[in-house]
């Protein structure tokens, strides 16, 4: 019976750990959101890579912000840093006002990387440190919506390689068909 109890306890601990890694940050409950204001639907950062995705194709919506609040999980700066992770170089910004007057400034990338800062009702920064989050469900959702934009980026990249002579003539079209079939 002791081995069985130990096995059950181990299983429950593992399940709790797995579910908490995908849980939203409890400090920002979606039920207490009063207003979402998109301040910058799309902007380029120094990391923009048009061969991967053109920032003009990426627009942050209120639905994206609400989805992120439900699914984001906190990570360290090292896990968030652009040097250590994939980034498109595109980011949208939003202000989320909660019923208690707290305001959360969010920067959301299509890859699910999220940066936050807390503000008071007078738009002054609070003592809370900036937050860094990842949202795998957000990335999967947004990238499905951006499938056409990703195809256009692939097309630009392959045609550029073909024009530079780095791949044989006609190879760009063949590779593009293969990429589209693979998605």
XYZ file of C-alpha atoms in Angstrom:
183
model
C 0.000 0.000 0.000
C 2.904 2.397 0.692
C 4.249 1.930 -2.846
C 0.788 2.637 -4.249
C 0.413 5.806 -2.156
C 3.873 6.960 -3.206
C 2.999 6.344 -6.869
C -0.281 8.274 -6.545
C 1.462 11.153 -4.758
C 4.194 11.296 -7.417
C 1.603 11.294 -10.190
C -0.401 14.079 -8.562
C 2.695 16.214 -8.020
C 3.753 15.744 -11.648
C 0.252 16.597 -12.875
C 0.124 19.714 -10.708
C 3.525 20.819 -12.000
C 2.458 20.287 -15.596
C -0.779 22.216 -15.274
C 0.836 25.111 -13.418
C 3.412 25.624 -16.182
C 0.555 26.452 -18.561
C -1.526 28.394 -16.043
C -2.110 32.114 -16.380
C -0.597 34.608 -13.950
C -3.115 34.917 -11.107
C -2.229 38.588 -10.560
C -4.049 39.500 -13.782
C -7.408 37.677 -13.768
C -9.399 38.053 -16.956
C -12.626 38.359 -14.945
C -11.417 41.695 -13.504
C -10.493 43.308 -16.826
C -12.413 46.537 -17.244
C -10.942 47.744 -20.535
C -8.366 46.733 -23.158
C -6.855 49.508 -25.268
C -4.576 48.640 -28.184
C -1.968 51.405 -28.179
C 0.181 50.065 -31.023
C -1.349 47.344 -33.185
C 1.977 46.591 -34.883
C 5.536 47.862 -34.715
C 8.992 46.755 -35.693
C 11.807 46.166 -33.251
C 15.526 45.902 -33.940
C 15.030 42.135 -34.272
C 12.656 42.288 -37.271
C 13.400 39.609 -39.856
C 11.295 40.136 -42.989
C 12.549 36.806 -44.307
C 10.520 35.224 -41.514
C 7.592 37.644 -41.096
C 6.810 41.195 -42.210
C 5.528 43.241 -39.254
C 2.920 44.878 -41.506
C 1.188 41.486 -41.564
C 0.969 41.268 -37.762
C -1.765 43.204 -35.966
C -2.510 42.864 -32.262
C -6.209 42.656 -31.406
C -8.172 42.900 -28.170
C -8.946 39.201 -28.535
C -5.178 38.458 -28.643
C -4.668 40.399 -25.395
C -7.485 38.632 -23.567
C -6.239 35.257 -24.791
C -2.723 36.082 -23.578
C -3.998 37.030 -20.111
C -5.637 33.619 -19.870
C -2.621 31.580 -20.978
C 0.651 33.431 -20.276
C 3.166 32.001 -17.829
C 5.978 33.923 -16.154
C 9.588 33.277 -17.220
C 12.953 34.739 -16.245
C 14.668 37.464 -18.265
C 17.200 34.890 -19.506
C 14.392 32.735 -20.900
C 12.766 35.821 -22.473
C 15.866 37.579 -23.894
C 15.815 37.852 -27.704
C 19.371 36.524 -27.869
C 18.206 33.247 -26.300
C 14.856 32.693 -28.010
C 13.063 32.966 -31.334
C 11.658 36.384 -32.076
C 9.982 37.842 -35.150
C 10.960 41.402 -34.298
C 7.290 42.376 -34.382
C 5.350 43.507 -31.348
C 1.969 45.004 -30.540
C 1.254 47.028 -27.405
C -1.814 47.311 -25.210
C -2.977 48.814 -21.941
C -5.228 46.611 -19.809
C -7.221 48.392 -17.101
C -8.494 46.275 -14.232
C -11.509 47.032 -12.044
C -9.228 47.894 -9.092
C -7.606 50.715 -11.120
C -4.366 48.867 -11.838
C -3.128 49.175 -15.416
C -0.975 46.589 -17.128
C 1.111 47.718 -20.102
C 1.737 44.720 -22.364
C 3.992 44.131 -25.342
C 2.950 40.980 -27.186
C 4.831 39.263 -30.002
C 3.279 36.727 -32.386
C 5.729 34.159 -31.002
C 3.961 34.339 -27.631
C 6.681 36.394 -25.917
C 5.099 38.995 -23.625
C 6.625 41.827 -21.607
C 4.637 43.700 -18.974
C 4.872 46.692 -16.701
C 2.393 47.825 -14.064
C 1.081 51.381 -13.921
C -1.117 53.203 -11.451
C -4.299 55.076 -12.438
C -2.217 58.207 -13.215
C -0.077 56.190 -15.668
C 2.989 56.287 -13.397
C 5.124 53.180 -13.135
C 4.595 51.202 -9.936
C 7.239 49.565 -7.790
C 6.488 46.181 -9.378
C 9.355 44.951 -11.534
C 8.739 44.353 -15.239
C 7.375 40.923 -16.056
C 8.420 38.523 -18.788
C 6.077 35.832 -20.041
C 5.716 33.136 -22.645
C 2.453 31.926 -24.062
C 2.751 28.792 -26.181
C -1.004 28.635 -26.903
C -0.828 32.282 -28.059
C 2.032 31.487 -30.443
C 0.241 28.489 -31.926
C -2.980 30.471 -32.330
C -1.348 33.544 -33.878
C 0.909 31.580 -36.216
C -2.108 29.682 -37.573
C -3.759 33.039 -38.281
C -0.558 34.294 -39.939
C -0.098 31.319 -42.247
C -0.521 33.455 -45.400
C 1.983 36.009 -44.103
C 4.470 33.205 -43.452
C 3.955 31.937 -47.027
C 4.687 35.426 -48.400
C 7.855 35.642 -46.274
C 8.992 32.223 -47.520
C 8.323 33.334 -51.090
C 10.387 36.535 -50.634
C 13.265 34.637 -49.006
C 13.420 31.890 -51.636
C 13.146 34.275 -54.587
C 15.952 36.372 -53.093
C 18.157 33.265 -52.787
C 17.331 32.332 -56.367
C 18.116 35.860 -57.633
C 21.446 35.797 -55.790
C 22.292 32.467 -57.433
C 22.435 30.620 -54.115
C 19.853 28.100 -55.317
C 19.261 26.911 -58.911
C 16.574 28.526 -61.120
C 13.138 27.009 -60.471
C 14.227 25.661 -57.092
C 12.445 28.475 -55.205
C 9.047 27.407 -56.544
C 9.706 23.733 -55.725
C 10.822 24.542 -52.176
C 7.853 26.855 -51.659
C 5.452 24.076 -52.635
C 7.238 21.723 -50.219
C 7.014 24.272 -47.378
C 3.313 24.848 -47.976
C 2.593 21.132 -48.073
C 4.506 20.702 -44.797
C 2.424 23.302 -42.930
